[in-house]
Coordinates of C-alpha atoms and ligand atoms in Angstrom, one line a residue:
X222 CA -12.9 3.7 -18.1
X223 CA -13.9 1.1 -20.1
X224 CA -10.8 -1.4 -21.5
X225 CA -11.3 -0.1 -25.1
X226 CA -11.3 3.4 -24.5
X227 CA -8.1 2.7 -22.1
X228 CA -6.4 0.9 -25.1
X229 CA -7.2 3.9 -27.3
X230 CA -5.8 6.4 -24.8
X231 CA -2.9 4.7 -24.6
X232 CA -2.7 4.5 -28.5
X233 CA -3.2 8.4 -28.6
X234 CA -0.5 8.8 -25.9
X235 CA 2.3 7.2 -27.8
X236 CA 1.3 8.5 -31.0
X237 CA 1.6 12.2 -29.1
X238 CA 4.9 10.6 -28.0
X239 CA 6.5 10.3 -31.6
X240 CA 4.8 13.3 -32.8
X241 CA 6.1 15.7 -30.4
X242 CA 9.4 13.7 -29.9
X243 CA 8.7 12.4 -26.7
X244 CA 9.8 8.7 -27.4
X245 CA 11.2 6.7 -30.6
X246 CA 11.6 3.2 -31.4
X247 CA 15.4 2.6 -31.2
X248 CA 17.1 1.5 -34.3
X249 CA 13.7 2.7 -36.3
X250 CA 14.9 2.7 -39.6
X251 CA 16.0 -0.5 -39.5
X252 CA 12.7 -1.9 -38.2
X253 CA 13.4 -1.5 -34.3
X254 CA 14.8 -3.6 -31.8
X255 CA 12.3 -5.0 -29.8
X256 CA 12.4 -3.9 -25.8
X257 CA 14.9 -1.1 -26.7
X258 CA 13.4 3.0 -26.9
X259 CA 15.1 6.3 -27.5
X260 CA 14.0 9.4 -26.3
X261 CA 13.7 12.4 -28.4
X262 CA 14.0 15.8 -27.6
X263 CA 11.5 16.7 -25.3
X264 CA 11.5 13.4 -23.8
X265 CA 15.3 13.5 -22.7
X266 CA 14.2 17.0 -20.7
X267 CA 11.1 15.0 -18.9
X268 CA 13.1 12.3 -17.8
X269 CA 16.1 14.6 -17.4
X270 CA 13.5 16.9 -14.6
X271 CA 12.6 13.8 -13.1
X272 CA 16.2 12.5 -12.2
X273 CA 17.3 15.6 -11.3
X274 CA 14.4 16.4 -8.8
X275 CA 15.1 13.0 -7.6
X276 CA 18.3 13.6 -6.8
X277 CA 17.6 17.1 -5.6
X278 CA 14.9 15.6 -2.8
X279 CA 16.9 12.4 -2.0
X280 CA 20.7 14.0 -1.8
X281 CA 20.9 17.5 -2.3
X282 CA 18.1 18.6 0.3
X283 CA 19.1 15.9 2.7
X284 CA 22.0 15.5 5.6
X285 CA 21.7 11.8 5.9
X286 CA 22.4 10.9 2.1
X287 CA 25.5 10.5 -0.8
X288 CA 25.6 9.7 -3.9
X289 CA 27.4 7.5 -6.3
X290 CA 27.5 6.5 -10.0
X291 CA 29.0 2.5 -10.0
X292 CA 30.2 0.9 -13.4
X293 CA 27.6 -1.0 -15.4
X294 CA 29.6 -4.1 -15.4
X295 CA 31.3 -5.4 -12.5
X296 CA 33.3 -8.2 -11.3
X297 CA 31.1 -11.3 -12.1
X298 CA 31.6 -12.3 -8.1
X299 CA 29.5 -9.8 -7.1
X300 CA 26.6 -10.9 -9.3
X301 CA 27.3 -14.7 -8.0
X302 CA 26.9 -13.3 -4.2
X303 CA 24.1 -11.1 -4.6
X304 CA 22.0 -14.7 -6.4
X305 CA 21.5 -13.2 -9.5
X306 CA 23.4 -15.9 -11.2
X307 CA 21.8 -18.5 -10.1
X308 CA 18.2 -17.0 -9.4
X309 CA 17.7 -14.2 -11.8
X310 CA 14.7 -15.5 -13.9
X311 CA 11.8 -16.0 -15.2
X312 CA 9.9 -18.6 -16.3
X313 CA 9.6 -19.7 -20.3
X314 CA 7.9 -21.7 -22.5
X315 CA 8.0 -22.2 -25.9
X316 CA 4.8 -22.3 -28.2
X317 CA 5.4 -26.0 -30.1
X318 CA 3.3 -24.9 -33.0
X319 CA 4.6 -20.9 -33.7
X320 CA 7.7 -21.5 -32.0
X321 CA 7.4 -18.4 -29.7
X322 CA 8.6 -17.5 -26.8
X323 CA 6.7 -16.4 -23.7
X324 CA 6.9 -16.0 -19.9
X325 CA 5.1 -18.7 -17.9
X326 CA 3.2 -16.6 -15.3
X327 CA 1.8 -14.3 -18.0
X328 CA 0.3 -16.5 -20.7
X329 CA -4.0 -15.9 -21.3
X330 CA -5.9 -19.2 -20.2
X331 CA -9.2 -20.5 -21.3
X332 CA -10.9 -22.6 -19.3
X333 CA -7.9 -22.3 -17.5
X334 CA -5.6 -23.7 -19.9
X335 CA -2.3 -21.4 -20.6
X336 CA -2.6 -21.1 -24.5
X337 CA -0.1 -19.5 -26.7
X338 CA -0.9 -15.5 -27.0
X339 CA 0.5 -15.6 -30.9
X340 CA -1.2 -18.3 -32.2
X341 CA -3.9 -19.6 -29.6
X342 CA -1.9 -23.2 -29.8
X343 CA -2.1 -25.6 -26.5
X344 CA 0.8 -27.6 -27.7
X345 CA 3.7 -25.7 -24.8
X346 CA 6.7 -26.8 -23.5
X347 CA 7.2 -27.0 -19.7
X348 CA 7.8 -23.7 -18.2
X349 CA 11.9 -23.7 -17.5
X350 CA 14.0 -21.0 -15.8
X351 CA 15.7 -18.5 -18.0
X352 CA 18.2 -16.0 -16.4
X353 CA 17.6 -12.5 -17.5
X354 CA 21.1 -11.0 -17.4
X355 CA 22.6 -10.0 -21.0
X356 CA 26.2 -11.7 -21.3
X357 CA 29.5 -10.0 -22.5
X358 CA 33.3 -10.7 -22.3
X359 CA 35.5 -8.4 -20.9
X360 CA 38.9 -8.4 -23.1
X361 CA 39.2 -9.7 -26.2
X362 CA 38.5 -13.4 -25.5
X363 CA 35.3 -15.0 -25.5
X364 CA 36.1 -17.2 -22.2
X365 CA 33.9 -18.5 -19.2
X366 CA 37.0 -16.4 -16.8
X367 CA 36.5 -13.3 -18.6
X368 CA 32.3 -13.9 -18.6
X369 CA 30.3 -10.4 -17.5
X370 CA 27.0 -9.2 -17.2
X371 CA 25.4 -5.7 -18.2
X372 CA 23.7 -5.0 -14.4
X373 CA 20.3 -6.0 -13.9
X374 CA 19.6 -3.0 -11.2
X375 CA 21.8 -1.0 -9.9
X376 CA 21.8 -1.3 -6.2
X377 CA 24.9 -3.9 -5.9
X378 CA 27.5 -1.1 -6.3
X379 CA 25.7 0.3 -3.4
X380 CA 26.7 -2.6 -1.1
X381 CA 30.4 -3.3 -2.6
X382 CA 30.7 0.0 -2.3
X383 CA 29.1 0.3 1.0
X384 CA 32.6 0.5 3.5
X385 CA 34.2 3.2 0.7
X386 CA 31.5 5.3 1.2
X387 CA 31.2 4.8 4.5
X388 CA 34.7 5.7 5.2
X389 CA 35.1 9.0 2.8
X390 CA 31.6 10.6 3.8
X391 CA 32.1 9.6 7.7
X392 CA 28.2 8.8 8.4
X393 CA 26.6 7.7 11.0
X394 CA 23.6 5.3 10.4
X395 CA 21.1 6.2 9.8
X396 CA 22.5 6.9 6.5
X397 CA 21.9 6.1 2.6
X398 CA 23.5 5.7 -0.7
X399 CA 21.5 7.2 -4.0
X400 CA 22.1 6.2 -7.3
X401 CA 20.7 6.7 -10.8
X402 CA 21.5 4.5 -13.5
X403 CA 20.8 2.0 -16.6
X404 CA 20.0 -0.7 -15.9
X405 CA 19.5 -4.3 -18.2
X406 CA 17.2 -7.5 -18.1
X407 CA 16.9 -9.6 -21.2
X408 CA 12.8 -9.4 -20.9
X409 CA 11.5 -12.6 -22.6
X410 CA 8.4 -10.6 -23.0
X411 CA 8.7 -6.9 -23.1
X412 CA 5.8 -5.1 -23.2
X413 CA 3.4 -2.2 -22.6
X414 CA 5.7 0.7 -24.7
X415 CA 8.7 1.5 -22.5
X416 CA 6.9 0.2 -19.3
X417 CA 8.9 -3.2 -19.6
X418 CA 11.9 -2.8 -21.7
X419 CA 14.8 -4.5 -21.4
X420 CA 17.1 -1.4 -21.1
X421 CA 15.9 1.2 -18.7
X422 CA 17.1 3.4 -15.9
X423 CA 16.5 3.3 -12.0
X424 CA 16.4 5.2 -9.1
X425 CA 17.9 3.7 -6.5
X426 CA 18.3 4.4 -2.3
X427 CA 20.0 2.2 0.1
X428 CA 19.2 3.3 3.0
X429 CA 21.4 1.7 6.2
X430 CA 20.7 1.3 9.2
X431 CA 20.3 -0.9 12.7
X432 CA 18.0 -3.7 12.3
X433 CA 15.6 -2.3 15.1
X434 CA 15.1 0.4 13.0
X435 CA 14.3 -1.4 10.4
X436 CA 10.2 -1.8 10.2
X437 CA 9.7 2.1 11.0
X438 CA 12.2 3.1 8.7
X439 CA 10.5 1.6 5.8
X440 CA 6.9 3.2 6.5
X441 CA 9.1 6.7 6.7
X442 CA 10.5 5.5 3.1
X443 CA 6.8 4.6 1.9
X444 CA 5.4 8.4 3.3
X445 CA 8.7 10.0 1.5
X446 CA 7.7 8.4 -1.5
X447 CA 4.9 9.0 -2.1
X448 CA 5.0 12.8 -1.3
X449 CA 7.6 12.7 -3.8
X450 CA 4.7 11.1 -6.4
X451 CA 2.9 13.8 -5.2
X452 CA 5.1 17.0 -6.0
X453 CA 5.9 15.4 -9.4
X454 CA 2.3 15.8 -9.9
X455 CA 1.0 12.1 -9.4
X456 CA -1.7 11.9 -6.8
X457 CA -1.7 10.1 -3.6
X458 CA -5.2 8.7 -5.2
X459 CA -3.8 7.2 -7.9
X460 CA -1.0 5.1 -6.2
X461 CA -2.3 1.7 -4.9
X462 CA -0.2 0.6 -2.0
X463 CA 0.4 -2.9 -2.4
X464 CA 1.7 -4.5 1.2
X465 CA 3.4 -7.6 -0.2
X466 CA 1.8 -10.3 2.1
X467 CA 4.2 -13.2 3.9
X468 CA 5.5 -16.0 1.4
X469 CA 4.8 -13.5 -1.6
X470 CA 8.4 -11.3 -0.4
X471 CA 11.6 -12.2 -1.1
X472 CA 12.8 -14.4 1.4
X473 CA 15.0 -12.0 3.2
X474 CA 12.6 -9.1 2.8
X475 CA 10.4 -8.7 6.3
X476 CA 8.2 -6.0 4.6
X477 CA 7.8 -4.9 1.1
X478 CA 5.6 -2.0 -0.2
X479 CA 4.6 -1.7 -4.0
X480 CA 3.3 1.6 -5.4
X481 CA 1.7 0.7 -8.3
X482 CA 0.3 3.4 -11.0
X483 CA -3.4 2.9 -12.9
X484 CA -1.8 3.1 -16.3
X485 CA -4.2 2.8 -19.1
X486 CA -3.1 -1.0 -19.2
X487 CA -3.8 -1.9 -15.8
X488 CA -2.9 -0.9 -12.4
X489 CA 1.0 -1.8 -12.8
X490 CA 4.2 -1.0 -10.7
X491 CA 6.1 2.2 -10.2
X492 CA 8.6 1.6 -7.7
X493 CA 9.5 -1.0 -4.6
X494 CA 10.0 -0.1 -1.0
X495 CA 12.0 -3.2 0.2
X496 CA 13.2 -3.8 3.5
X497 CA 16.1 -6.5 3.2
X498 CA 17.8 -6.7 6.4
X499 CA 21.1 -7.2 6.3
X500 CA 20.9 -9.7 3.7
X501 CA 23.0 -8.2 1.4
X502 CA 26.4 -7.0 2.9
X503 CA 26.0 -10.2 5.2
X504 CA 26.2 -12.2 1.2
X505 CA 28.7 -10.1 -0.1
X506 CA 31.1 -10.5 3.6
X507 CA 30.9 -14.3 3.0
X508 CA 31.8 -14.1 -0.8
X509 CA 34.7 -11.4 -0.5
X510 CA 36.0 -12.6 3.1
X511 CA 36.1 -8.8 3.4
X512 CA 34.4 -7.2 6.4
X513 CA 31.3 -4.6 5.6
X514 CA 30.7 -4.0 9.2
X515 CA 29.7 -1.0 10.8
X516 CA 31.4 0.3 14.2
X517 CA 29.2 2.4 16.5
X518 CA 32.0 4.5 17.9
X519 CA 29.5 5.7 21.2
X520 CA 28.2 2.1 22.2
X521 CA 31.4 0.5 20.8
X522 CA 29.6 -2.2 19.4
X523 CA 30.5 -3.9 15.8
X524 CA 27.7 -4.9 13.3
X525 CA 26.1 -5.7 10.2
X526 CA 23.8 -3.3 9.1
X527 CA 20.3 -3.3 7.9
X528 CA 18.7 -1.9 4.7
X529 CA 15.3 -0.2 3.3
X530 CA 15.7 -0.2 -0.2
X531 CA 13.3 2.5 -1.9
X532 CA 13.8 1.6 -6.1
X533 CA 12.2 3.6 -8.7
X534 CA 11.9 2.9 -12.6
X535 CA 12.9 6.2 -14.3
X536 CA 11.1 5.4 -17.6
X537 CA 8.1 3.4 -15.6
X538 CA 7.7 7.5 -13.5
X539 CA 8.0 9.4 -17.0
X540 CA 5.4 7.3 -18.9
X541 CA 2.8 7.6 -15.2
X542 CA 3.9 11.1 -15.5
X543 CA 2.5 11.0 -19.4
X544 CA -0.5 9.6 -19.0
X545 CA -1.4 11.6 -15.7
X546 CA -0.6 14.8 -17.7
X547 CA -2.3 13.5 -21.3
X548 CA -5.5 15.5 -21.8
X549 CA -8.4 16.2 -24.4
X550 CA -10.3 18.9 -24.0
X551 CA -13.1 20.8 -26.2
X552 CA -12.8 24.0 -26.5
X553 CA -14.1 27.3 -29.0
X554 CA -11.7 29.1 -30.9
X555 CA -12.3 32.6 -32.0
X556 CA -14.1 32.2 -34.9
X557 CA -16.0 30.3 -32.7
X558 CA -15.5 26.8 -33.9
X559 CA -15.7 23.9 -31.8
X560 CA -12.1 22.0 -31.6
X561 CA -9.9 19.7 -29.3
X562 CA -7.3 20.6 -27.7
X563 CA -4.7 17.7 -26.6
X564 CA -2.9 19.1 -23.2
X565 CA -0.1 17.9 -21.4
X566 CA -1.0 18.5 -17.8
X567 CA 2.5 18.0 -16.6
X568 CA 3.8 19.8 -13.4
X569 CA 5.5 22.5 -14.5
X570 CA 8.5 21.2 -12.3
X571 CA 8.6 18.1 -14.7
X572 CA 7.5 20.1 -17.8
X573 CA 10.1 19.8 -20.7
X574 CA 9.9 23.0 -21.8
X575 CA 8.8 25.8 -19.4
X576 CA 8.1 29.0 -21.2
X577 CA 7.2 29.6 -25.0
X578 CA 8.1 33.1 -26.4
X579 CA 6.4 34.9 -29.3
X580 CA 6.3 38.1 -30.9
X581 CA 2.6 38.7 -32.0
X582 CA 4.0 39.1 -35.9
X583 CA 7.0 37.6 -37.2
X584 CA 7.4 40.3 -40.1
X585 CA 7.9 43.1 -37.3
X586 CA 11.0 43.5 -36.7
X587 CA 10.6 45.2 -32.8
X588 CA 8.5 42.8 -31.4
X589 CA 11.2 40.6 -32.9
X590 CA 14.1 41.4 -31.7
X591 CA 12.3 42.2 -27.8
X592 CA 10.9 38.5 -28.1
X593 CA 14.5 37.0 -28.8
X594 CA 16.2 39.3 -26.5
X595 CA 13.4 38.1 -23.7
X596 CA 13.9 34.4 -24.9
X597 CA 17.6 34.8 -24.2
X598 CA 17.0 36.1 -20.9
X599 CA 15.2 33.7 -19.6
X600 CA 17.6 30.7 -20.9
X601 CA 19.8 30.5 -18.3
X602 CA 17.6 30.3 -15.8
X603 CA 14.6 27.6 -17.8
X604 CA 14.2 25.6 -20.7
X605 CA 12.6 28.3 -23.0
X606 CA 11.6 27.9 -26.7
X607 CA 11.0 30.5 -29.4
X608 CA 8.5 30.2 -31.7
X609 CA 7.7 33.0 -34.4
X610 CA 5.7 30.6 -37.1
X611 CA 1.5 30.5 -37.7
X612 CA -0.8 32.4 -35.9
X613 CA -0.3 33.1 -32.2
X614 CA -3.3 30.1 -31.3
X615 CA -1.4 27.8 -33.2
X616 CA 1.8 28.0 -31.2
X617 CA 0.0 28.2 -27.9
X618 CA -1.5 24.5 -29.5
X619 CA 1.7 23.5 -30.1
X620 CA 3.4 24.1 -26.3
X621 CA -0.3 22.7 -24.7
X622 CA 0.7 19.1 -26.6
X623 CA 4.3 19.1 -25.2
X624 CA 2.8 20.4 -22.0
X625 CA 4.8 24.1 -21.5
X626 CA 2.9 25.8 -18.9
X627 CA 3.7 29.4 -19.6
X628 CA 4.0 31.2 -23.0
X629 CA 4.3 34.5 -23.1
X630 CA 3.6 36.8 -26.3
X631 CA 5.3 40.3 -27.3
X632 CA 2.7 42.3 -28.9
X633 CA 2.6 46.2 -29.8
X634 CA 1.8 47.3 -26.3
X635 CA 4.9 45.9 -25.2
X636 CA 6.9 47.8 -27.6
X637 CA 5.0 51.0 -27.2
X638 CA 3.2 51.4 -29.6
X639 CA 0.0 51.9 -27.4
X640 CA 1.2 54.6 -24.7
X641 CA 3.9 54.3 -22.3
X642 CA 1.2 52.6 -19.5
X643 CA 1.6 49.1 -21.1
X644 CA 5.4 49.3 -22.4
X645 CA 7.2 46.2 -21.0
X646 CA 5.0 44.4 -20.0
X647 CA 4.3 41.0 -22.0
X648 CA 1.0 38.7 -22.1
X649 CA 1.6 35.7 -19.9
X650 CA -0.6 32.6 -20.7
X651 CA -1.3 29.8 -18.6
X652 CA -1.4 26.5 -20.3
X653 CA -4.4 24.9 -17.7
X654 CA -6.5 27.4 -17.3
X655 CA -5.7 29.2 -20.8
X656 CA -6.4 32.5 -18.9
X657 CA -3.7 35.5 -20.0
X658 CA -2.8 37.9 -17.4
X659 CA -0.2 41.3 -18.1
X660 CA 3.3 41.4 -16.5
X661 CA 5.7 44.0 -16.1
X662 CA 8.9 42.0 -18.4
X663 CA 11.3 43.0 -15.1
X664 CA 9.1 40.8 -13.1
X665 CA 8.8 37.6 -16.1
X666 CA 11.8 35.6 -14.6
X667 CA 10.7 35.7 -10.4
X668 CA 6.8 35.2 -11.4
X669 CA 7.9 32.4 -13.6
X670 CA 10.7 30.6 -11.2
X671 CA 8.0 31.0 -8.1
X672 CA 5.5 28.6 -9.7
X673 CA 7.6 26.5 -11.6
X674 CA 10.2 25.2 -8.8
Ligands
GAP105 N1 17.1 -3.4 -6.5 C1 15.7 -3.8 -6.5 C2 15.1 -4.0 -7.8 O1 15.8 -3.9 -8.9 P1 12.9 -4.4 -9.1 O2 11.5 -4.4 -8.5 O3 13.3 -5.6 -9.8 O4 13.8 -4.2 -7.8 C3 12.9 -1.8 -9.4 O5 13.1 -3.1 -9.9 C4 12.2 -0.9 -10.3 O6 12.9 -0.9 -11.6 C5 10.8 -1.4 -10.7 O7 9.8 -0.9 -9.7 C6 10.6 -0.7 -12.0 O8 10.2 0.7 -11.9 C7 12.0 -0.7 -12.7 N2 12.0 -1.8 -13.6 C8 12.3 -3.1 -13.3 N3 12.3 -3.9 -14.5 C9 12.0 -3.0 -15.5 C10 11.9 -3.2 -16.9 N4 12.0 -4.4 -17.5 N5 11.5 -2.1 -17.6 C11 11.4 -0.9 -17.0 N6 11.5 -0.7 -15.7 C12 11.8 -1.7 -14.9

């Protein structure tokens, strides 16, 4: 697609986003805060499906996994071991003319000459290292001893917490730690709506085990992963695997995978499969003289062990799942007009609401009261939402744009009114296909839980 018609998808996406309260600017009313997002009602049950099918595939449904939730601020030693003190940044300059502030690496050139993106000035400072860790104070004094930092990912609990764990879920390696969490970097540019923010949430593994292991274990992590993109409902196709070459990886890594998404802005990262040795409880043994060793009780054999760290963005995977799911479509409505109907394709697994229920007429009162009493059967078991307002096209509209892939409509067979063959059974309409199929209202909930989980 051409790069206009990308930017004006994109446009269209996060107007649909505000619209259908998907995503906010945070602090709106007082002019936003830049790097900073809320998410609204249906966008809290996207991201909400996405975390918790995360969790479900990499704890629930495994043996060799735990969980944990670590604090957001820790002891500033553990942020001095890891190197995030001293290497934690990015490069800046600042524009001489404007006075803006921009990251080094991403300024446009001409003739390749860097020039200033706000103002097109030349006139820039020399690019210097600015650490990207927001600063607080623990206690009530503003000292250097009592100096913190919001975390800048989430995985250093993982490893402090690594001989806990270890100990209360008595594992074996192989063996990993999950987390989800927030996580802070103060982003000198952050851009692309919520794709680089400078508050946002990860999904983090830390997956142990002995360093021969090591290279295999992170090509199992990269297949995992990207099955996982797949039963979210983001193709295989449109991952690009990007197999970090040497002198590009961290210095400890010896093999690092990128799955990058095509987002209408460019073919941009979703997650990192990073395989760190034992970088990081070897750093964090030398800083707390404490020992993060691992005892192999059947070789008898005492060691450090390695790591394949698969990290995922949470609100990088929801915006890839919006645009994979945004859709325009034309279609003929039944006066036979010609109209276009904006469809979110999502998965149903990841949709934010699952089934829409409507009585055909809002002034009867039976096909009322059996809509509501079906709506509040289905509750407990899915996100459901009743609708009784504007004609019945209009509400299916309405579910297509926040994606809901089933809505089902209580009409006067239903109640009976049209012979006893059709009573209780309900119009089910799928939200792809727009086709409408009958269903006994006994069968609703197992039909509906069989091709939504
Ligand atoms: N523990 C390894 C780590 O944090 P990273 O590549 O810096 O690695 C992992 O971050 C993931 O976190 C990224 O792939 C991305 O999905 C997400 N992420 C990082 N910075 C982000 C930002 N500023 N805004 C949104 N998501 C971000």
């Amino acid at each position: 697609m051409a790069k206009d018609a990308q930017q004006h998808r994109m446009e269209k996406i996060v107007s649909l986003c505000k619209r259908r309260g998907f995503v906010f600017q945070s602090s709106e009313i007082y002019g936003g805060l830049n790097g900073f997002w809320d998410y609204g009602p249906m966008g809290v049950e996207l991201k909400r499906n996405l975390k918790d099918y995360w969790w479900r595939r990499m704890v629930h449904e495994r043996e060799d996994m735990v969980g944990m939730d670590g604090s957001i601020i820790m002891n500033r030693a553990v942020w001095r071991a890891s190197g995030h003190e001293e290497t934690f940044s990015d490069p800046m300059v600042d524009c001489k003319t404007c006075k803006s502030r921009h990251r080094a690496d991403q300024l446009p050139r001409k003739d390749d000459v860097p020039y200033c993106p706000n103002c097109g000035g030349r006139d820039l400072t020399e690019p210097r290292a600015f650490n990207l860790m927001f600063k607080s104070h623990a206690g009530p004094v503003e000292t250097d001893e009592n100096l913190v930092y919001l975390r800048p990912e989430t995985a250093q609990a993982m490893f402090v917490q690594f001989k806990n764990i270890l100990e209360t879920s008595r594992k074996k390696l192989p063996f990993g730690i999950a987390q989800i969490g927030k996580a802070f970097r103060n982003e000198i540019n952050p851009r692309n709506y919520t794709f680089r923010s400078r508050e946002f949430e990860q999904m983090e593994v830390e997956y142990f085990c002995r360093a021969e292991d090591g290279l295999a274990l992170t090509d199992y992590w990269l297949e995992e992963r990207l099955k996982f993109y797949e039963d979210i409902g983001i193709p295989r196709a449109k991952i690009r695997i990007n197999d970090i070459p040497d002198g590009e990886r961290a210095f400890y890594s010896k093999k690092t995978y990128d799955l990058e998404y095509d987002f209408p802005f460019g073919v941009s990262e979703l997650e990192g499969i990073a395989y760190r040795t034992d970088y990081d409880l070897s750093k964090h043994m030398e800083h707390s003289g404490k020992p993060l060793e691992y005892f192999d009780e059947e070789k008898k054999e005492k060691f450090v062990p390695h790591v394949v760290e698969p990290s995922a963005g949470v609100d990088r995977t929801t915006l890839a799942l919006l645009c994979e799911a945004f859709d325009e479509e034309e279609v003929t409505d039944d006066k036979g007009q010609k109209e276009v109907r904006t469809v979110l394709r999502f998965h149903p697994r990841m949709a934010p609401v699952k089934c829409g229920v409507f009585p055909l007429l809002k002034n009867k009162p039976a096909l009322v009261e059996k809509a509501r009493a079906i709506a509040v059967a289905l509750r407990p078991h899915m996100m459901t939402f009743y609708d009784e307002a504007g004609a019945i096209g209009r509400r299916y509209r309405r579910q297509d744009e926040i994606g809901t892939p089933f809505c089902v409509t209580v009409d006067f067979d239903t109640i009976g009114e049209n012979g006893p063959e059709k009573q209780d059974t309900v119009t089910l309409r799928h939200r792809d296909s727009m086709q409408q199929e009958r269903i006994p209202v006994t069968e609703l909930r197992a039909h509906l839980e069989a091709a939504i989980f």
